[in-house]
Amino acid sequence: MENVAMSDLTATISMSLDGFITGPNEKVGNGLGDGGERLHDWMFATPQATTDKRFMDEVFRGPGAVIIGRRMFDHGDEPWGDNPGFGKPVFVLTHRPRERDTRKDGSEFTFVTEGIHAALDQARTATGDRNVIVMGGGNVIRQYLEAGLLDELAISLVPVLMGGGQRLFEPSTTSPRALSLAEVIVSPAVTHLRLCLPR
Amino acid sequence: MENVAMSDLTATISMSLDGFITGPNEKVGNGLGDGGERLHDWMFATPQATTDKRFMDEVFRGPGAVIIGRRMFDHGDEPWGDNPGFGKPVFVLTHRPRERDTRKDGSEFTFVTEGIHAALDQARTATGDRNVIVMGGGNVIRQYLEAGLLDELAISLVPVLMGGGQRLFEPSTTSPRALSLAEVIVSPAVTHLRLCLPR
């Protein structure tokens, strides 16, 4: 049997200094919560900082497939329309089955009801030896983290205080552990922390 | 009347990736909580990283006076002994009056019962035009932050997940706001974020 190197699994998300990945009152139609768009402003800055561009090229664009949660899909579904911007296979973790759905920009949504291992297997099959990226929400990232399946956690730390919202790390589901800093990418408005986890 | 430039007020503390400044079960005799010493390991690394040394020289050693909370004092009192390591005036915010107390290394503890403004006034008087630093705990830092008295927040972000403990930012007492990144100092084991607040 051939010894195949397994592609890496990275999770990435923008987090406020006080640990939130949305503002308060997050719901469909207000997917980032009140004031939560400040967490993503760095992605849309014009001109974009060279370091932010490099981070996005490496972390967002490099992987061959994406995994997201159903809540994130439901938040994005309507605003995304024909152009969700992934342009690659996206596996959506859900309890509610739904038909595969391909958009004009090549974003192909497959709904996986068998849990995080199944979604990862399907993503790895779809992408060959390219990496796979988990893009949220917090609940999905925490599940992959706690299952020991993540190789890297790439947190874009935004220097704002949200004062409420969805946390990335919930104490009740976060095991104490040390990570190692693989790289810190410094930009004017955000600090990208690339953190390694032992596989 | 002479126009005197006011010295800066900086707060500094080490925080885990999940937002904690102690581990769980923090109490006198276990001041950093379970596993909380990992938040301070970077200060005692041998050899010390050049960037960590520079951060400590600028942020810890530069100021002429220190402000801390009574809980932090009570945690430190016994282990510190004759050598608390401050070597300068320390103003302790407390509800319980206590006599001024000078240690062999020049750390001079003054207990202030009149609140954060009084402690800051006394620290500024003691230090002349040198800066003043708030070194914790979280409750004291939050009080200065919310009162609009902080010029800088210097957070040493440690890549560990504590899973519980005392938070630096409590949603109930944290107003939403944007800070600006003045400098990010990257070390192998910690990322120092120097964040400015508008005065």
GROMACS .gro file of C-alpha atoms in nm:
model
  398
    1MET     CA    1   0.000   0.000   0.000
    2GLU     CA    2   0.132   0.336  -0.097
    3ASN     CA    3   0.233   0.573   0.181
    4VAL     CA    4   0.047   0.893   0.098
    5ALA     CA    5   0.127   1.213   0.285
    6MET     CA    6  -0.196   1.354   0.422
    7SER     CA    7  -0.283   1.711   0.330
    8ASP     CA    8  -0.292   1.963   0.614
    9LEU     CA    9  -0.608   2.086   0.780
   10THR     CA   10  -0.608   2.455   0.875
   11ALA     CA   11  -0.884   2.651   1.046
   12THR     CA   12  -0.896   3.025   0.998
   13ILE     CA   13  -1.112   3.299   1.144
   14SER     CA   14  -1.101   3.665   1.248
   15MET     CA   15  -1.130   3.723   1.623
   16SER     CA   16  -1.157   4.037   1.834
   17LEU     CA   17  -0.915   4.113   2.114
   18ASP     CA   18  -1.182   4.004   2.361
   19GLY     CA   19  -1.230   3.671   2.187
   20PHE     CA   20  -1.542   3.721   1.975
   21ILE     CA   21  -1.592   3.615   1.613
   22THR     CA   22  -1.922   3.801   1.575
   23GLY     CA   23  -2.078   4.098   1.747
   24PRO     CA   24  -2.385   4.066   1.971
   25ASN     CA   25  -2.727   3.968   1.827
   26GLU     CA   26  -2.592   3.745   1.550
   27LYS     CA   27  -2.872   3.582   1.346
   28VAL     CA   28  -2.969   3.521   0.982
   29GLY     CA   29  -2.979   3.868   0.823
   30ASN     CA   30  -2.722   3.991   1.079
   31GLY     CA   31  -2.469   3.713   1.034
   32LEU     CA   32  -2.173   3.898   1.182
   33GLY     CA   33  -2.376   4.047   1.467
   34ASP     CA   34  -2.385   4.414   1.565
   35GLY     CA   35  -2.059   4.579   1.464
   36GLY     CA   36  -1.915   4.243   1.358
   37GLU     CA   37  -1.816   4.369   1.013
   38ARG     CA   38  -1.523   4.542   1.185
   39LEU     CA   39  -1.371   4.195   1.224
   40HIS     CA   40  -1.353   4.159   0.845
   41ASP     CA   41  -1.270   4.516   0.742
   42TRP     CA   42  -0.903   4.423   0.697
   43MET     CA   43  -0.997   4.187   0.410
   44PHE     CA   44  -1.159   4.465   0.212
   45ALA     CA   45  -0.918   4.753   0.277
   46THR     CA   46  -0.813   4.950  -0.030
   47PRO     CA   47  -0.528   4.934  -0.098
   48GLN     CA   48  -0.484   4.604   0.078
   49ALA     CA   49  -0.177   4.574   0.301
   50THR     CA   50   0.090   4.358   0.138
   51THR     CA   51   0.102   4.135   0.445
   52ASP     CA   52  -0.276   4.087   0.450
   53LYS     CA   53  -0.268   3.996   0.081
   54ARG     CA   54   0.006   3.740   0.143
   55PHE     CA   55  -0.189   3.590   0.433
   56MET     CA   56  -0.504   3.562   0.223
   57ASP     CA   57  -0.316   3.412  -0.072
   58GLU     CA   58  -0.149   3.150   0.144
   59VAL     CA   59  -0.423   3.064   0.389
   60PHE     CA   60  -0.750   3.133   0.207
   61ARG     CA   61  -0.660   3.067  -0.155
   62GLY     CA   62  -0.405   2.787  -0.123
   63PRO     CA   63  -0.634   2.506  -0.004
   64GLY     CA   64  -0.825   2.290  -0.251
   65ALA     CA   65  -1.143   2.253  -0.047
   66VAL     CA   66  -1.330   2.431   0.229
   67ILE     CA   67  -1.535   2.310   0.526
   68ILE     CA   68  -1.794   2.537   0.691
   69GLY     CA   69  -2.088   2.496   0.931
   70ARG     CA   70  -2.452   2.515   0.830
   71ARG     CA   71  -2.509   2.831   1.031
   72MET     CA   72  -2.236   3.009   0.836
   73PHE     CA   73  -2.385   2.878   0.511
   74ASP     CA   74  -2.734   2.999   0.609
   75HIS     CA   75  -2.594   3.340   0.704
   76GLY     CA   76  -2.409   3.367   0.373
   77ASP     CA   77  -2.653   3.199   0.135
   78GLU     CA   78  -2.859   3.500   0.034
   79PRO     CA   79  -2.588   3.773   0.031
   80TRP     CA   80  -2.349   3.540  -0.156
   81GLY     CA   81  -2.590   3.475  -0.445
   82ASP     CA   82  -2.411   3.348  -0.755
   83ASN     CA   83  -2.070   3.455  -0.628
   84PRO     CA   84  -1.989   3.315  -0.283
   85GLY     CA   85  -1.620   3.366  -0.364
   86PHE     CA   86  -1.492   3.021  -0.268
   87GLY     CA   87  -1.456   2.900  -0.629
   88LYS     CA   88  -1.388   2.545  -0.511
   89PRO     CA   89  -1.562   2.257  -0.334
   90VAL     CA   90  -1.720   2.358  -0.002
   91PHE     CA   91  -1.841   2.092   0.242
   92VAL     CA   92  -2.116   2.215   0.473
   93LEU     CA   93  -2.162   2.034   0.804
   94THR     CA   94  -2.532   2.005   0.877
   95HIS     CA   95  -2.807   1.796   1.033
   96ARG     CA   96  -3.046   1.891   0.751
   97PRO     CA   97  -2.975   1.718   0.417
   98ARG     CA   98  -2.981   1.934   0.106
   99GLU     CA   99  -2.899   1.879  -0.262
  100ARG     CA  100  -2.553   1.965  -0.391
  101ASP     CA  101  -2.557   2.322  -0.514
  102THR     CA  102  -2.308   2.470  -0.763
  103ARG     CA  103  -2.279   2.846  -0.811
  104LYS     CA  104  -2.154   3.042  -1.112
  105ASP     CA  105  -1.814   3.118  -0.959
  106GLY     CA  106  -1.734   2.748  -0.917
  107SER     CA  107  -1.825   2.731  -0.548
  108GLU     CA  108  -1.974   2.383  -0.513
  109PHE     CA  109  -2.163   2.321  -0.187
  110THR     CA  110  -2.198   1.962  -0.066
  111PHE     CA  111  -2.403   1.906   0.249
  112VAL     CA  112  -2.257   1.648   0.484
  113THR     CA  113  -2.475   1.501   0.758
  114GLU     CA  114  -2.234   1.234   0.887
  115GLY     CA  115  -2.015   1.460   1.101
  116ILE     CA  116  -1.673   1.616   1.097
  117HIS     CA  117  -1.470   1.306   1.002
  118ALA     CA  118  -1.692   1.237   0.701
  119ALA     CA  119  -1.671   1.600   0.587
  120LEU     CA  120  -1.293   1.593   0.614
  121ASP     CA  121  -1.269   1.264   0.423
  122GLN     CA  122  -1.485   1.402   0.144
  123ALA     CA  123  -1.286   1.727   0.132
  124ARG     CA  124  -0.956   1.538   0.112
  125THR     CA  125  -1.093   1.314  -0.164
  126ALA     CA  126  -1.207   1.620  -0.358
  127THR     CA  127  -0.880   1.806  -0.324
  128GLY     CA  128  -0.613   1.540  -0.370
  129ASP     CA  129  -0.293   1.649  -0.203
  130ARG     CA  130  -0.390   2.012  -0.158
  131ASN     CA  131  -0.473   2.138   0.189
  132VAL     CA  132  -0.820   2.171   0.336
  133ILE     CA  133  -0.942   2.477   0.526
  134VAL     CA  134  -1.212   2.515   0.789
  135MET     CA  135  -1.355   2.867   0.771
  136GLY     CA  136  -1.599   2.865   1.063
  137GLY     CA  137  -1.810   2.914   1.253
  138GLY     CA  138  -1.666   2.876   1.598
  139ASN     CA  139  -1.856   2.559   1.675
  140VAL     CA  140  -1.711   2.377   1.371
  141ILE     CA  141  -1.357   2.498   1.442
  142ARG     CA  142  -1.389   2.386   1.806
  143GLN     CA  143  -1.506   2.041   1.697
  144TYR     CA  144  -1.205   1.990   1.468
  145LEU     CA  145  -0.971   2.130   1.734
  146GLU     CA  146  -1.106   1.907   2.011
  147ALA     CA  147  -1.099   1.599   1.784
  148GLY     CA  148  -0.725   1.656   1.730
  149LEU     CA  149  -0.772   1.690   1.353
  150LEU     CA  150  -0.633   2.041   1.307
  151ASP     CA  151  -0.275   2.098   1.197
  152GLU     CA  152  -0.293   2.475   1.207
  153LEU     CA  153  -0.509   2.746   1.355
  154ALA     CA  154  -0.474   3.079   1.172
  155ILE     CA  155  -0.632   3.354   1.378
  156SER     CA  156  -0.655   3.707   1.244
  157LEU     CA  157  -0.662   3.907   1.566
  158VAL     CA  158  -0.840   4.239   1.522
  159PRO     CA  159  -0.771   4.512   1.780
  160VAL     CA  160  -1.132   4.583   1.866
  161LEU     CA  161  -1.336   4.508   2.175
  162MET     CA  162  -1.677   4.368   2.078
  163GLY     CA  163  -1.817   4.341   2.431
  164GLY     CA  164  -2.030   4.041   2.329
  165GLY     CA  165  -2.116   3.796   2.052
  166GLN     CA  166  -2.011   3.441   1.963
  167ARG     CA  167  -1.680   3.336   2.114
  168LEU     CA  168  -1.419   3.137   1.926
  169PHE     CA  169  -1.322   2.949   2.242
  170GLU     CA  170  -1.588   2.841   2.489
  171PRO     CA  171  -1.440   2.728   2.822
  172SER     CA  172  -1.686   2.438   2.843
  173THR     CA  173  -1.553   2.288   2.519
  174THR     CA  174  -1.189   2.399   2.525
  175SER     CA  175  -0.925   2.162   2.662
  176PRO     CA  176  -0.616   2.329   2.806
  177ARG     CA  177  -0.323   2.294   2.571
  178ALA     CA  178  -0.017   2.473   2.438
  179LEU     CA  179   0.013   2.566   2.072
  180SER     CA  180   0.326   2.684   1.898
  181LEU     CA  181   0.366   3.003   1.703
  182ALA     CA  182   0.467   2.908   1.349
  183GLU     CA  183   0.448   3.264   1.218
  184VAL     CA  184   0.311   3.602   1.313
  185ILE     CA  185   0.220   3.822   1.017
  186VAL     CA  186   0.193   4.185   1.120
  187SER     CA  187  -0.031   4.424   0.928
  188PRO     CA  188  -0.139   4.777   1.013
  189ALA     CA  189  -0.490   4.678   1.124
  190VAL     CA  190  -0.463   4.310   1.217
  191THR     CA  191  -0.219   4.052   1.351
  192HIS     CA  192  -0.229   3.711   1.186
  193LEU     CA  193  -0.122   3.433   1.422
  194ARG     CA  194  -0.036   3.104   1.253
  195LEU     CA  195  -0.042   2.847   1.531
  196CYS     CA  196   0.061   2.482   1.496
  197LEU     CA  197  -0.099   2.188   1.668
  198PRO     CA  198   0.079   1.856   1.703
  199ARG     CA  199  -0.093   1.599   1.477
  200MET     CA  200   0.002   7.842   3.483
  201GLU     CA  201   0.255   7.611   3.326
  202ASN     CA  202   0.136   7.366   3.066
  203VAL     CA  203   0.269   7.030   3.186
  204ALA     CA  204   0.251   6.727   2.957
  205MET     CA  205   0.086   6.444   3.143
  206SER     CA  206   0.278   6.118   3.169
  207ASP     CA  207   0.129   5.818   2.989
  208LEU     CA  208  -0.065   5.544   3.160
  209THR     CA  209  -0.005   5.194   3.025
  210ALA     CA  210  -0.165   4.870   3.140
  211THR     CA  211   0.020   4.545   3.075
  212ILE     CA  212  -0.069   4.182   3.129
  213SER     CA  213  -0.013   3.836   2.980
  214MET     CA  214  -0.323   3.677   2.829
  215SER     CA  215  -0.393   3.334   2.682
  216LEU     CA  216  -0.529   3.291   2.331
  217ASP     CA  217  -0.870   3.220   2.483
  218GLY     CA  218  -0.864   3.542   2.685
  219PHE     CA  219  -0.760   3.430   3.033
  220ILE     CA  220  -0.504   3.597   3.260
  221THR     CA  221  -0.503   3.313   3.515
  222GLY     CA  222  -0.584   2.943   3.501
  223PRO     CA  223  -0.888   2.797   3.677
  224ASN     CA  224  -0.910   2.787   4.060
  225GLU     CA  225  -0.716   3.108   4.119
  226LYS     CA  226  -0.692   3.195   4.492
  227VAL     CA  227  -0.431   3.303   4.749
  228GLY     CA  228  -0.162   3.033   4.737
  229ASN     CA  229  -0.255   2.960   4.374
  230GLY     CA  230  -0.242   3.316   4.246
  231LEU     CA  231  -0.204   3.230   3.878
  232GLY     CA  232  -0.458   2.946   3.892
  233ASP     CA  233  -0.404   2.592   3.763
  234GLY     CA  234  -0.147   2.600   3.483
  235GLY     CA  235  -0.141   2.980   3.489
  236GLU     CA  236   0.238   2.994   3.521
  237ARG     CA  237   0.249   2.912   3.147
  238LEU     CA  238   0.128   3.268   3.090
  239HIS     CA  239   0.448   3.404   3.246
  240ASP     CA  240   0.703   3.147   3.126
  241TRP     CA  241   0.822   3.383   2.852
  242MET     CA  242   0.948   3.628   3.119
  243PHE     CA  243   1.178   3.370   3.272
  244ALA     CA  244   1.309   3.193   2.960
  245THR     CA  245   1.687   3.139   2.952
  246PRO     CA  246   1.827   3.281   2.738
  247GLN     CA  247   1.560   3.545   2.709
  248ALA     CA  248   1.453   3.634   2.356
  249THR     CA  249   1.593   3.973   2.251
  250THR     CA  250   1.246   4.095   2.164
  251ASP     CA  251   1.104   3.988   2.503
  252LYS     CA  252   1.390   4.167   2.678
  253ARG     CA  253   1.322   4.484   2.479
  254PHE     CA  254   0.952   4.466   2.561
  255MET     CA  255   1.023   4.423   2.932
  256ASP     CA  256   1.279   4.705   2.935
  257GLU     CA  257   1.043   4.947   2.764
  258VAL     CA  258   0.710   4.853   2.917
  259PHE     CA  259   0.793   4.712   3.262
  260ARG     CA  260   1.107   4.899   3.358
  261GLY     CA  261   1.051   5.237   3.193
  262PRO     CA  262   0.767   5.365   3.412
  263GLY     CA  263   0.837   5.545   3.740
  264ALA     CA  264   0.546   5.400   3.938
  265VAL     CA  265   0.317   5.099   3.935
  266ILE     CA  266  -0.051   5.051   4.016
  267ILE     CA  267  -0.189   4.708   4.109
  268GLY     CA  268  -0.503   4.568   4.272
  269ARG     CA  269  -0.526   4.437   4.626
  270ARG     CA  270  -0.595   4.084   4.507
  271MET     CA  271  -0.270   4.082   4.309
  272PHE     CA  272  -0.087   4.221   4.612
  273ASP     CA  273  -0.235   3.954   4.840
  274HIS     CA  274  -0.139   3.682   4.591
  275GLY     CA  275   0.216   3.814   4.567
  276ASP     CA  276   0.278   3.929   4.923
  277GLU     CA  277   0.417   3.606   5.068
  278PRO     CA  278   0.612   3.472   4.765
  279TRP     CA  279   0.760   3.818   4.698
  280GLY     CA  280   0.909   3.857   5.048
  281ASP     CA  281   1.185   4.119   5.060
  282ASN     CA  282   1.222   4.124   4.683
  283PRO     CA  283   0.896   4.193   4.500
  284GLY     CA  284   1.103   4.311   4.204
  285PHE     CA  285   0.927   4.641   4.138
  286GLY     CA  286   1.203   4.855   4.294
  287LYS     CA  287   0.984   5.165   4.275
  288PRO     CA  288   0.663   5.308   4.423
  289VAL     CA  289   0.366   5.072   4.392
  290PHE     CA  290   0.012   5.198   4.458
  291VAL     CA  291  -0.226   4.924   4.566
  292LEU     CA  292  -0.597   4.981   4.510
  293THR     CA  293  -0.789   4.843   4.806
  294HIS     CA  294  -1.093   4.881   5.027
  295ARG     CA  295  -0.889   4.779   5.335
  296PRO     CA  296  -0.644   5.046   5.461
  297ARG     CA  297  -0.292   4.931   5.545
  298GLU     CA  298   0.030   5.107   5.646
  299ARG     CA  299   0.284   5.195   5.380
  300ASP     CA  300   0.530   4.910   5.345
  301THR     CA  301   0.881   4.938   5.199
  302ARG     CA  302   1.079   4.630   5.096
  303LYS     CA  303   1.456   4.582   5.070
  304ASP     CA  304   1.460   4.607   4.688
  305GLY     CA  305   1.305   4.953   4.699
  306SER     CA  306   0.950   4.841   4.623
  307GLU     CA  307   0.737   5.082   4.825
  308PHE     CA  308   0.372   4.981   4.864
  309THR     CA  309   0.117   5.253   4.933
  310PHE     CA  310  -0.242   5.143   4.991
  311VAL     CA  311  -0.501   5.368   4.829
  312THR     CA  312  -0.864   5.344   4.937
  313GLU     CA  313  -1.002   5.641   4.742
  314GLY     CA  314  -1.032   5.471   4.402
  315ILE     CA  315  -0.859   5.465   4.065
  316HIS     CA  316  -0.835   5.842   4.011
  317ALA     CA  317  -0.668   5.893   4.351
  318ALA     CA  318  -0.423   5.610   4.289
  319LEU     CA  319  -0.330   5.756   3.951
  320ASP     CA  320  -0.286   6.107   4.096
  321GLN     CA  321  -0.058   5.972   4.370
  322ALA     CA  322   0.141   5.765   4.120
  323ARG     CA  323   0.187   6.067   3.891
  324THR     CA  324   0.295   6.281   4.184
  325ALA     CA  325   0.547   6.016   4.289
  326THR     CA  326   0.694   5.970   3.945
  327GLY     CA  327   0.713   6.321   3.802
  328ASP     CA  328   0.712   6.307   3.424
  329ARG     CA  329   0.784   5.937   3.395
  330ASN     CA  330   0.506   5.705   3.286
  331VAL     CA  331   0.283   5.501   3.514
  332ILE     CA  332   0.200   5.137   3.460
  333VAL     CA  333  -0.098   4.927   3.570
  334MET     CA  334   0.009   4.565   3.611
  335GLY     CA  335  -0.323   4.400   3.698
  336GLY     CA  336  -0.532   4.225   3.784
  337GLY     CA  337  -0.802   4.224   3.521
  338ASN     CA  338  -1.051   4.412   3.736
  339VAL     CA  339  -0.814   4.706   3.787
  340ILE     CA  340  -0.716   4.719   3.419
  341ARG     CA  341  -1.084   4.714   3.319
  342GLN     CA  342  -1.162   5.001   3.558
  343TYR     CA  343  -0.889   5.221   3.406
  344LEU     CA  344  -0.991   5.121   3.053
  345GLU     CA  345  -1.359   5.195   3.107
  346ALA     CA  346  -1.281   5.528   3.278
  347GLY     CA  347  -1.093   5.637   2.964
  348LEU     CA  348  -0.769   5.686   3.158
  349LEU     CA  349  -0.547   5.439   2.968
  350ASP     CA  350  -0.318   5.556   2.689
  351GLU     CA  351  -0.184   5.213   2.605
  352LEU     CA  352  -0.275   4.851   2.659
  353ALA     CA  353   0.025   4.618   2.622
  354ILE     CA  354  -0.098   4.259   2.598
  355SER     CA  355   0.148   3.972   2.586
  356LEU     CA  356  -0.054   3.711   2.401
  357VAL     CA  357   0.057   3.359   2.490
  358PRO     CA  358  -0.039   3.078   2.248
  359VAL     CA  359  -0.200   2.852   2.506
  360LEU     CA  360  -0.561   2.762   2.568
  361MET     CA  361  -0.640   2.777   2.941
  362GLY     CA  362  -1.000   2.656   2.917
  363GLY     CA  363  -1.097   2.866   3.222
  364GLY     CA  364  -0.980   3.120   3.479
  365GLN     CA  365  -1.008   3.495   3.516
  366ARG     CA  366  -1.074   3.681   3.192
  367LEU     CA  367  -0.907   4.007   3.099
  368PHE     CA  368  -1.223   4.129   2.925
  369GLU     CA  369  -1.563   4.058   3.076
  370PRO     CA  370  -1.847   4.132   2.833
  371SER     CA  371  -2.056   4.287   3.115
  372THR     CA  372  -1.791   4.554   3.176
  373THR     CA  373  -1.637   4.596   2.831
  374SER     CA  374  -1.766   4.872   2.604
  375PRO     CA  375  -1.730   4.810   2.231
  376ARG     CA  376  -1.445   5.016   2.087
  377ALA     CA  377  -1.164   5.010   1.834
  378LEU     CA  378  -0.801   5.030   1.944
  379SER     CA  379  -0.507   5.093   1.718
  380LEU     CA  380  -0.199   4.876   1.686
  381ALA     CA  381   0.100   5.091   1.775
  382GLU     CA  382   0.347   4.802   1.757
  383VAL     CA  383   0.353   4.423   1.747
  384ILE     CA  384   0.665   4.270   1.898
  385VAL     CA  385   0.710   3.911   1.783
  386SER     CA  386   0.897   3.661   2.000
  387PRO     CA  387   0.926   3.285   1.965
  388ALA     CA  388   0.682   3.210   2.248
  389VAL     CA  389   0.468   3.520   2.278
  390THR     CA  390   0.327   3.810   2.075
  391HIS     CA  391   0.334   4.150   2.241
  392LEU     CA  392   0.056   4.377   2.119
  393ARG     CA  393   0.101   4.745   2.200
  394LEU     CA  394  -0.240   4.900   2.153
  395CYS     CA  395  -0.320   5.271   2.171
  396LEU     CA  396  -0.634   5.424   2.311
  397PRO     CA  397  -0.739   5.778   2.226
  398ARG     CA  398  -0.701   5.995   2.539
   0.00000   0.00000   0.00000
